[in-house]
Amino acid sequence: MVERADSGAVAAETPVVPGVGKRRRGWVLAGAAVVLGGVLGFHRLVPNWPVRVGSLMESFLPWGGALVVVLLVVALVRRSAVALVALLLPVGVWVDTFGGLLLPGEEGGGRELVVVQHNVSDENRDPAGTARALADSGADLVALEELVDPQLAVYEKALAADYPHHVVRGTVGLWSKHPLSGEQVVDIKPRSIEVGWSRGLRAVVRSPYGDVAAYVAHLPSVRVGVGGLASQRRDESAALLGRAIAGESVEPVILLGDLNGVVEDRGLRPLTSQLALAESGFAFSFPAAFPMARIDQVMARSATVGHIRTLPATGSDHLPVVARVTLE
């Protein structure tokens, strides 16, 4: 009679190889670093359908640096050499893309205009204080959006002494220390928005260095929801504005506006493809309580936009941004 093996016998234990779990975690971190580097370097290849995921990702692209720091801390805690080596990729890509914005910027030359861009908010409870803060900047040009009654009259009165020349069209306006001419509406209204919506203007600034075409614009808002990024109207308006600027005969050109998008967002390509961007400074301007992105922009053609920075908070949900523009 053959006896069966004792069912209660203890099975042989599987041998544990020291360091296998640690190495596996290191390779996972390395993979995450490579993916992050690929996203930072090749974000234009991310499709924008079906929920405009590309534009949504590009809206927060600079914050990829924060993810790099998180991965770096974890790699150091895990003492993973392979992860640390892999992290050289996203670090290099981020520095190449955004590192220049950390520099202080070159000193301005003689042919320079200081410009301020600010969405003052149609719910601003202190328009007079906001106007004083903007005037204290000493800027040559001040561009404002969301100008509504009765706040508009307050801005006109408070800025009159420092800025004797101004133009308002719809809900956007430009205040200047130098004479203005050729004031006109720039039609950037998307087809789906009702008649009466007016958020674009153009004027020629008679600066001490010659004529400058100045554009002020407020592109439609975008929304983030379960359906992704709703930016169709913004993108259509950007295309209309880009077409108007492309046909501008006066040089240089300065664009100031709340564009409801960061410069990396492909939805602003009709503008960023033909205009120079700020050379240094992040100047995150929105929301004012905890700025996450710069959607208030200063761009130029036949001119250089130097360092851009934010001014202290006003009564708006945006921070003002100020930049030096050197004319060619």
mmCIF file of C-alpha atoms in Angstrom:
data_model
loop_
_atom_site.group_PDB
_atom_site.id
_atom_site.type_symbol
_atom_site.label_atom_id
_atom_site.label_comp_id
_atom_site.label_asym_id
_atom_site.label_seq_id
_atom_site.Cartn_x
_atom_site.Cartn_y
_atom_site.Cartn_z
ATOM 1 C CA MET A 1 0.000 0.000 0.000
ATOM 2 C CA VAL A 2 1.448 3.382 -1.063
ATOM 3 C CA GLU A 3 1.152 6.062 1.571
ATOM 4 C CA ARG A 4 0.177 9.573 0.529
ATOM 5 C CA ALA A 5 2.308 12.489 1.485
ATOM 6 C CA ASP A 6 1.158 14.274 4.598
ATOM 7 C CA SER A 7 -1.219 17.053 3.455
ATOM 8 C CA GLY A 8 -0.110 19.125 6.385
ATOM 9 C CA ALA A 9 3.496 19.125 5.346
ATOM 10 C CA VAL A 10 5.004 22.569 4.999
ATOM 11 C CA ALA A 11 5.720 23.505 1.368
ATOM 12 C CA ALA A 12 9.198 24.613 0.509
ATOM 13 C CA GLU A 13 9.501 28.409 0.751
ATOM 14 C CA THR A 14 10.299 30.392 -2.393
ATOM 15 C CA PRO A 15 13.711 31.981 -1.983
ATOM 16 C CA VAL A 16 13.737 35.777 -1.699
ATOM 17 C CA VAL A 17 16.314 37.594 -3.804
ATOM 18 C CA PRO A 18 17.543 40.674 -1.935
ATOM 19 C CA GLY A 19 17.049 44.009 -3.757
ATOM 20 C CA VAL A 20 14.618 42.777 -6.417
ATOM 21 C CA GLY A 21 11.730 44.916 -5.143
ATOM 22 C CA LYS A 22 13.947 47.966 -4.890
ATOM 23 C CA ARG A 23 15.273 47.507 -8.426
ATOM 24 C CA ARG A 24 11.739 47.040 -9.753
ATOM 25 C CA ARG A 25 10.620 50.283 -8.123
ATOM 26 C CA GLY A 26 13.678 52.011 -9.580
ATOM 27 C CA TRP A 27 12.732 50.960 -13.088
ATOM 28 C CA VAL A 28 9.167 52.171 -12.538
ATOM 29 C CA LEU A 29 10.503 55.592 -11.505
ATOM 30 C CA ALA A 30 12.816 55.595 -14.506
ATOM 31 C CA GLY A 31 9.892 54.811 -16.803
ATOM 32 C CA ALA A 32 7.863 57.647 -15.297
ATOM 33 C CA ALA A 33 10.802 60.026 -15.830
ATOM 34 C CA VAL A 34 11.123 59.026 -19.490
ATOM 35 C CA VAL A 35 7.385 59.470 -20.067
ATOM 36 C CA LEU A 36 7.460 62.898 -18.402
ATOM 37 C CA GLY A 37 10.438 63.936 -20.521
ATOM 38 C CA GLY A 38 8.626 62.783 -23.646
ATOM 39 C CA VAL A 39 5.500 64.755 -22.754
ATOM 40 C CA LEU A 40 7.515 67.905 -22.031
ATOM 41 C CA GLY A 41 9.542 67.607 -25.216
ATOM 42 C CA PHE A 42 6.908 66.357 -27.632
ATOM 43 C CA HIS A 43 3.671 67.831 -26.275
ATOM 44 C CA ARG A 44 2.749 69.043 -29.768
ATOM 45 C CA LEU A 45 2.367 65.397 -30.803
ATOM 46 C CA VAL A 46 -0.326 64.749 -28.190
ATOM 47 C CA PRO A 47 -3.630 64.749 -30.108
ATOM 48 C CA ASN A 48 -6.154 67.444 -29.279
ATOM 49 C CA TRP A 49 -9.137 65.168 -29.672
ATOM 50 C CA PRO A 50 -11.648 64.230 -28.537
ATOM 51 C CA VAL A 51 -11.568 66.513 -25.475
ATOM 52 C CA ARG A 52 -8.716 68.910 -26.368
ATOM 53 C CA VAL A 53 -6.399 66.997 -24.087
ATOM 54 C CA GLY A 54 -3.375 68.518 -25.825
ATOM 55 C CA SER A 55 -4.353 72.096 -25.029
ATOM 56 C CA LEU A 56 -5.338 71.122 -21.493
ATOM 57 C CA MET A 57 -1.947 69.543 -20.859
ATOM 58 C CA GLU A 58 -0.101 72.505 -22.404
ATOM 59 C CA SER A 59 -1.951 74.902 -20.111
ATOM 60 C CA PHE A 60 0.013 73.513 -17.162
ATOM 61 C CA LEU A 61 3.202 72.469 -18.944
ATOM 62 C CA PRO A 62 5.584 74.602 -16.813
ATOM 63 C CA TRP A 63 4.355 72.712 -13.757
ATOM 64 C CA GLY A 64 6.019 69.631 -15.198
ATOM 65 C CA GLY A 65 9.043 70.920 -13.313
ATOM 66 C CA ALA A 66 7.219 70.245 -10.040
ATOM 67 C CA LEU A 67 6.674 66.638 -11.119
ATOM 68 C CA VAL A 68 10.380 66.360 -11.880
ATOM 69 C CA VAL A 69 11.165 67.493 -8.328
ATOM 70 C CA VAL A 70 8.743 64.927 -6.872
ATOM 71 C CA LEU A 71 10.330 62.118 -8.892
ATOM 72 C CA LEU A 72 13.781 63.320 -7.884
ATOM 73 C CA VAL A 73 12.914 63.221 -4.173
ATOM 74 C CA VAL A 74 11.456 59.707 -4.499
ATOM 75 C CA ALA A 75 14.500 58.515 -6.443
ATOM 76 C CA LEU A 76 16.814 59.877 -3.758
ATOM 77 C CA VAL A 77 14.798 58.238 -0.993
ATOM 78 C CA ARG A 78 14.852 54.931 -2.897
ATOM 79 C CA ARG A 79 18.531 55.420 -3.741
ATOM 80 C CA SER A 80 17.793 54.362 -7.294
ATOM 81 C CA ALA A 81 20.680 55.092 -9.616
ATOM 82 C CA VAL A 82 18.729 54.113 -12.732
ATOM 83 C CA ALA A 83 15.900 56.531 -11.841
ATOM 84 C CA LEU A 84 18.356 59.353 -11.181
ATOM 85 C CA VAL A 85 19.984 58.801 -14.565
ATOM 86 C CA ALA A 86 16.583 58.693 -16.296
ATOM 87 C CA LEU A 87 15.607 61.959 -14.629
ATOM 88 C CA LEU A 88 18.315 63.725 -16.607
ATOM 89 C CA LEU A 89 15.928 63.594 -19.588
ATOM 90 C CA PRO A 90 12.973 65.591 -18.153
ATOM 91 C CA VAL A 91 15.353 67.927 -16.312
ATOM 92 C CA GLY A 92 17.183 68.712 -19.549
ATOM 93 C CA VAL A 93 13.973 69.202 -21.528
ATOM 94 C CA TRP A 94 12.419 71.459 -18.876
ATOM 95 C CA VAL A 95 15.546 73.596 -18.584
ATOM 96 C CA ASP A 96 15.790 73.895 -22.363
ATOM 97 C CA THR A 97 12.123 74.916 -22.631
ATOM 98 C CA PHE A 98 11.622 77.092 -19.563
ATOM 99 C CA GLY A 99 15.052 77.705 -18.066
ATOM 100 C CA GLY A 100 15.496 81.010 -19.882
ATOM 101 C CA LEU A 101 12.419 82.384 -18.127
ATOM 102 C CA LEU A 102 14.282 82.137 -14.825
ATOM 103 C CA LEU A 103 16.938 84.595 -15.966
ATOM 104 C CA PRO A 104 16.593 88.275 -14.998
ATOM 105 C CA GLY A 105 16.571 89.494 -18.600
ATOM 106 C CA GLU A 106 18.778 92.029 -20.293
ATOM 107 C CA GLU A 107 18.725 95.713 -19.456
ATOM 108 C CA GLY A 108 16.474 97.711 -21.720
ATOM 109 C CA GLY A 109 17.834 99.956 -24.434
ATOM 110 C CA GLY A 110 16.866 103.468 -25.402
ATOM 111 C CA ARG A 111 13.948 102.525 -27.683
ATOM 112 C CA GLU A 112 11.839 101.027 -24.939
ATOM 113 C CA LEU A 113 8.194 101.161 -23.903
ATOM 114 C CA VAL A 114 6.943 99.844 -20.573
ATOM 115 C CA VAL A 115 3.509 98.260 -20.910
ATOM 116 C CA VAL A 116 0.952 96.938 -18.437
ATOM 117 C CA GLN A 117 -1.764 94.401 -19.175
ATOM 118 C CA HIS A 118 -4.620 93.839 -16.720
ATOM 119 C CA ASN A 119 -8.036 92.233 -16.710
ATOM 120 C CA VAL A 120 -9.575 94.464 -14.064
ATOM 121 C CA SER A 121 -12.666 92.214 -13.556
ATOM 122 C CA ASP A 122 -16.206 93.406 -14.044
ATOM 123 C CA GLU A 123 -16.783 92.627 -10.341
ATOM 124 C CA ASN A 124 -13.919 94.798 -9.085
ATOM 125 C CA ARG A 125 -15.045 96.635 -5.952
ATOM 126 C CA ASP A 126 -12.112 99.041 -5.900
ATOM 127 C CA PRO A 127 -11.606 100.381 -9.442
ATOM 128 C CA ALA A 128 -10.076 103.619 -8.131
ATOM 129 C CA GLY A 129 -7.461 101.723 -6.126
ATOM 130 C CA THR A 130 -6.767 99.486 -9.109
ATOM 131 C CA ALA A 131 -6.266 102.511 -11.354
ATOM 132 C CA ARG A 132 -3.857 104.121 -8.863
ATOM 133 C CA ALA A 133 -1.801 100.932 -8.652
ATOM 134 C CA LEU A 134 -1.527 100.742 -12.433
ATOM 135 C CA ALA A 135 -0.589 104.406 -12.765
ATOM 136 C CA ASP A 136 2.116 103.954 -10.115
ATOM 137 C CA SER A 137 3.812 101.438 -12.415
ATOM 138 C CA GLY A 138 4.919 104.338 -14.625
ATOM 139 C CA ALA A 139 4.047 102.372 -17.753
ATOM 140 C CA ASP A 140 3.786 104.071 -21.142
ATOM 141 C CA LEU A 141 0.770 101.957 -22.123
ATOM 142 C CA VAL A 142 -1.940 100.379 -19.964
ATOM 143 C CA ALA A 143 -4.339 97.859 -21.502
ATOM 144 C CA LEU A 144 -7.509 96.948 -19.588
ATOM 145 C CA GLU A 145 -10.246 94.376 -20.097
ATOM 146 C CA GLU A 146 -13.708 93.824 -18.570
ATOM 147 C CA LEU A 147 -14.462 97.547 -18.545
ATOM 148 C CA VAL A 148 -18.122 97.994 -17.629
ATOM 149 C CA ASP A 149 -20.277 100.786 -16.296
ATOM 150 C CA PRO A 150 -20.059 102.409 -13.812
ATOM 151 C CA GLN A 151 -16.431 101.315 -13.205
ATOM 152 C CA LEU A 152 -15.351 102.613 -16.625
ATOM 153 C CA ALA A 153 -15.956 106.205 -15.583
ATOM 154 C CA VAL A 154 -13.817 105.652 -12.482
ATOM 155 C CA TYR A 155 -10.881 104.384 -14.561
ATOM 156 C CA GLU A 156 -11.180 107.270 -16.995
ATOM 157 C CA LYS A 157 -11.118 109.812 -14.185
ATOM 158 C CA ALA A 158 -8.363 108.147 -12.134
ATOM 159 C CA LEU A 159 -6.009 107.610 -15.087
ATOM 160 C CA ALA A 160 -6.577 110.924 -16.858
ATOM 161 C CA ALA A 161 -3.714 112.818 -15.211
ATOM 162 C CA ASP A 162 -1.034 110.234 -16.053
ATOM 163 C CA TYR A 163 -2.545 109.026 -19.314
ATOM 164 C CA PRO A 164 -4.090 111.894 -21.290
ATOM 165 C CA HIS A 165 -4.800 109.684 -24.309
ATOM 166 C CA HIS A 166 -7.115 106.695 -24.238
ATOM 167 C CA VAL A 167 -9.540 104.692 -26.327
ATOM 168 C CA VAL A 168 -12.259 102.243 -25.295
ATOM 169 C CA ARG A 169 -14.099 99.891 -27.604
ATOM 170 C CA GLY A 170 -16.625 97.526 -26.111
ATOM 171 C CA THR A 171 -15.158 96.195 -22.877
ATOM 172 C CA VAL A 172 -11.451 96.733 -23.683
ATOM 173 C CA GLY A 173 -9.412 99.919 -23.498
ATOM 174 C CA LEU A 174 -5.949 101.374 -23.975
ATOM 175 C CA TRP A 175 -4.471 104.261 -21.954
ATOM 176 C CA SER A 176 -1.332 105.953 -23.264
ATOM 177 C CA LYS A 177 1.130 108.678 -22.303
ATOM 178 C CA HIS A 178 1.613 109.272 -26.018
ATOM 179 C CA PRO A 179 -0.931 110.408 -28.631
ATOM 180 C CA LEU A 180 -3.170 107.844 -30.271
ATOM 181 C CA SER A 181 -4.647 107.700 -33.765
ATOM 182 C CA GLY A 182 -6.389 105.242 -36.044
ATOM 183 C CA GLU A 183 -8.536 103.841 -33.257
ATOM 184 C CA GLN A 184 -10.824 101.065 -34.451
ATOM 185 C CA VAL A 185 -12.659 97.936 -33.381
ATOM 186 C CA VAL A 186 -11.010 94.605 -34.186
ATOM 187 C CA ASP A 187 -13.732 92.032 -34.826
ATOM 188 C CA ILE A 188 -12.739 88.855 -32.984
ATOM 189 C CA LYS A 189 -16.284 87.681 -32.217
ATOM 190 C CA PRO A 190 -16.837 83.954 -32.724
ATOM 191 C CA ARG A 191 -19.846 83.097 -34.861
ATOM 192 C CA SER A 192 -21.740 81.466 -31.994
ATOM 193 C CA ILE A 193 -21.690 84.586 -29.793
ATOM 194 C CA GLU A 194 -24.505 87.113 -29.968
ATOM 195 C CA VAL A 195 -24.217 90.500 -31.653
ATOM 196 C CA GLY A 196 -22.902 93.253 -29.382
ATOM 197 C CA TRP A 197 -19.927 91.293 -28.073
ATOM 198 C CA SER A 198 -16.859 93.483 -28.622
ATOM 199 C CA ARG A 199 -13.469 92.657 -27.129
ATOM 200 C CA GLY A 200 -10.826 93.862 -29.544
ATOM 201 C CA LEU A 201 -9.324 97.204 -30.515
ATOM 202 C CA ARG A 202 -6.411 98.608 -32.456
ATOM 203 C CA ALA A 203 -4.734 102.013 -32.233
ATOM 204 C CA VAL A 204 -1.519 103.598 -33.438
ATOM 205 C CA VAL A 205 0.681 104.945 -30.641
ATOM 206 C CA ARG A 206 2.715 108.028 -31.604
ATOM 207 C CA SER A 207 5.666 107.043 -29.427
ATOM 208 C CA PRO A 208 8.926 109.042 -29.184
ATOM 209 C CA TYR A 209 10.504 106.298 -31.310
ATOM 210 C CA GLY A 210 7.937 106.275 -34.080
ATOM 211 C CA ASP A 211 4.511 104.786 -34.700
ATOM 212 C CA VAL A 212 3.564 101.533 -32.964
ATOM 213 C CA ALA A 213 0.437 99.500 -33.721
ATOM 214 C CA ALA A 214 -1.092 98.469 -30.387
ATOM 215 C CA TYR A 215 -3.758 95.767 -30.115
ATOM 216 C CA VAL A 216 -5.832 95.041 -27.014
ATOM 217 C CA ALA A 217 -7.887 91.851 -26.887
ATOM 218 C CA HIS A 218 -9.878 89.721 -24.514
ATOM 219 C CA LEU A 219 -10.428 86.251 -25.960
ATOM 220 C CA PRO A 220 -13.385 84.093 -24.833
ATOM 221 C CA SER A 221 -13.036 82.105 -21.657
ATOM 222 C CA VAL A 222 -12.265 78.407 -21.606
ATOM 223 C CA ARG A 223 -13.837 75.873 -19.286
ATOM 224 C CA VAL A 224 -12.578 72.568 -17.911
ATOM 225 C CA GLY A 225 -15.244 69.952 -17.269
ATOM 226 C CA VAL A 226 -16.073 66.290 -17.682
ATOM 227 C CA GLY A 227 -15.970 66.840 -21.442
ATOM 228 C CA GLY A 228 -12.403 68.135 -21.288
ATOM 229 C CA LEU A 229 -11.279 71.640 -22.254
ATOM 230 C CA ALA A 230 -13.955 73.759 -23.938
ATOM 231 C CA SER A 231 -11.820 76.180 -25.967
ATOM 232 C CA GLN A 232 -13.487 76.260 -29.384
ATOM 233 C CA ARG A 233 -14.622 79.876 -29.089
ATOM 234 C CA ARG A 234 -11.255 80.979 -27.732
ATOM 235 C CA ASP A 235 -9.456 79.251 -30.593
ATOM 236 C CA GLU A 236 -11.757 80.794 -33.212
ATOM 237 C CA SER A 237 -11.262 84.250 -31.716
ATOM 238 C CA ALA A 238 -7.471 83.765 -31.665
ATOM 239 C CA ALA A 239 -7.553 82.895 -35.367
ATOM 240 C CA LEU A 240 -9.488 86.080 -36.160
ATOM 241 C CA LEU A 241 -7.080 88.185 -34.122
ATOM 242 C CA GLY A 242 -4.099 86.509 -35.751
ATOM 243 C CA ARG A 243 -5.509 87.300 -39.193
ATOM 244 C CA ALA A 244 -5.941 90.973 -38.283
ATOM 245 C CA ILE A 245 -2.395 91.264 -36.935
ATOM 246 C CA ALA A 246 -0.959 89.461 -39.950
ATOM 247 C CA GLY A 247 -2.449 92.176 -42.157
ATOM 248 C CA GLU A 248 -1.157 95.066 -40.018
ATOM 249 C CA SER A 249 0.850 97.580 -42.065
ATOM 250 C CA VAL A 250 2.347 99.556 -39.172
ATOM 251 C CA GLU A 251 5.459 98.175 -37.490
ATOM 252 C CA PRO A 252 6.273 97.469 -34.691
ATOM 253 C CA VAL A 253 3.181 95.703 -33.302
ATOM 254 C CA ILE A 254 2.395 95.143 -29.625
ATOM 255 C CA LEU A 255 -0.409 92.840 -28.483
ATOM 256 C CA LEU A 256 -1.708 93.134 -24.937
ATOM 257 C CA GLY A 257 -4.577 91.070 -23.674
ATOM 258 C CA ASP A 258 -6.248 88.464 -21.564
ATOM 259 C CA LEU A 259 -5.927 85.634 -24.070
ATOM 260 C CA ASN A 260 -7.326 82.965 -21.758
ATOM 261 C CA GLY A 261 -4.437 80.696 -22.619
ATOM 262 C CA VAL A 262 -0.749 80.185 -21.967
ATOM 263 C CA VAL A 263 1.772 80.693 -24.747
ATOM 264 C CA GLU A 264 2.394 76.931 -24.964
ATOM 265 C CA ASP A 265 -1.290 76.281 -25.742
ATOM 266 C CA ARG A 266 -1.651 75.321 -29.404
ATOM 267 C CA GLY A 267 -4.938 77.208 -29.514
ATOM 268 C CA LEU A 268 -2.910 80.448 -29.527
ATOM 269 C CA ARG A 269 -0.690 79.374 -32.427
ATOM 270 C CA PRO A 270 -2.246 81.975 -34.792
ATOM 271 C CA LEU A 271 -0.639 84.561 -32.482
ATOM 272 C CA THR A 272 2.475 82.885 -31.089
ATOM 273 C CA SER A 273 3.576 81.816 -34.575
ATOM 274 C CA GLN A 274 4.008 85.438 -35.685
ATOM 275 C CA LEU A 275 4.725 87.371 -32.494
ATOM 276 C CA ALA A 276 7.699 87.390 -30.123
ATOM 277 C CA LEU A 277 7.091 86.208 -26.561
ATOM 278 C CA ALA A 278 8.551 87.370 -23.265
ATOM 279 C CA GLU A 279 12.181 86.322 -22.969
ATOM 280 C CA SER A 280 12.216 85.964 -19.184
ATOM 281 C CA GLY A 281 9.783 85.726 -16.311
ATOM 282 C CA PHE A 282 6.906 83.344 -15.622
ATOM 283 C CA ALA A 283 4.476 86.003 -14.327
ATOM 284 C CA PHE A 284 1.650 83.621 -13.466
ATOM 285 C CA SER A 285 -1.368 85.933 -13.386
ATOM 286 C CA PHE A 286 -4.451 83.788 -12.744
ATOM 287 C CA PRO A 287 -6.135 83.221 -10.394
ATOM 288 C CA ALA A 288 -4.881 86.086 -8.279
ATOM 289 C CA ALA A 289 -5.391 84.186 -5.018
ATOM 290 C CA PHE A 290 -3.079 81.367 -6.148
ATOM 291 C CA PRO A 291 -1.607 82.061 -9.601
ATOM 292 C CA MET A 292 -1.231 78.888 -11.649
ATOM 293 C CA ALA A 293 -0.805 80.199 -15.199
ATOM 294 C CA ARG A 294 -0.090 83.357 -17.167
ATOM 295 C CA ILE A 295 -3.092 83.944 -19.374
ATOM 296 C CA ASP A 296 -2.473 87.715 -19.511
ATOM 297 C CA GLN A 297 0.017 88.190 -22.322
ATOM 298 C CA VAL A 298 2.335 90.729 -23.915
ATOM 299 C CA MET A 299 3.575 89.823 -27.402
ATOM 300 C CA ALA A 300 5.227 91.861 -30.128
ATOM 301 C CA ARG A 301 6.489 91.930 -33.708
ATOM 302 C CA SER A 302 9.524 93.914 -34.864
ATOM 303 C CA ALA A 303 10.201 94.343 -31.147
ATOM 304 C CA THR A 304 11.557 92.360 -28.212
ATOM 305 C CA VAL A 305 9.524 91.618 -25.105
ATOM 306 C CA GLY A 306 12.014 91.577 -22.246
ATOM 307 C CA HIS A 307 11.377 90.562 -18.679
ATOM 308 C CA ILE A 308 7.709 90.139 -17.718
ATOM 309 C CA ARG A 309 6.507 90.172 -14.133
ATOM 310 C CA THR A 310 3.356 90.569 -12.090
ATOM 311 C CA LEU A 311 2.336 93.552 -10.009
ATOM 312 C CA PRO A 312 0.687 93.247 -6.578
ATOM 313 C CA ALA A 313 -2.927 92.104 -6.472
ATOM 314 C CA THR A 314 -5.710 94.593 -7.082
ATOM 315 C CA GLY A 315 -9.454 94.137 -6.707
ATOM 316 C CA SER A 316 -9.423 91.757 -9.688
ATOM 317 C CA ASP A 317 -9.197 87.981 -9.891
ATOM 318 C CA HIS A 318 -6.221 88.523 -12.242
ATOM 319 C CA LEU A 319 -2.815 89.969 -11.395
ATOM 320 C CA PRO A 320 -1.528 92.813 -13.581
ATOM 321 C CA VAL A 321 1.540 91.996 -15.675
ATOM 322 C CA VAL A 322 4.180 94.515 -16.728
ATOM 323 C CA ALA A 323 6.836 94.101 -19.417
ATOM 324 C CA ARG A 324 9.537 96.077 -21.189
ATOM 325 C CA VAL A 325 9.200 96.163 -24.977
ATOM 326 C CA THR A 326 12.275 97.219 -26.927
ATOM 327 C CA LEU A 327 11.476 98.441 -30.425
ATOM 328 C CA GLU A 328 13.669 97.451 -33.358
#
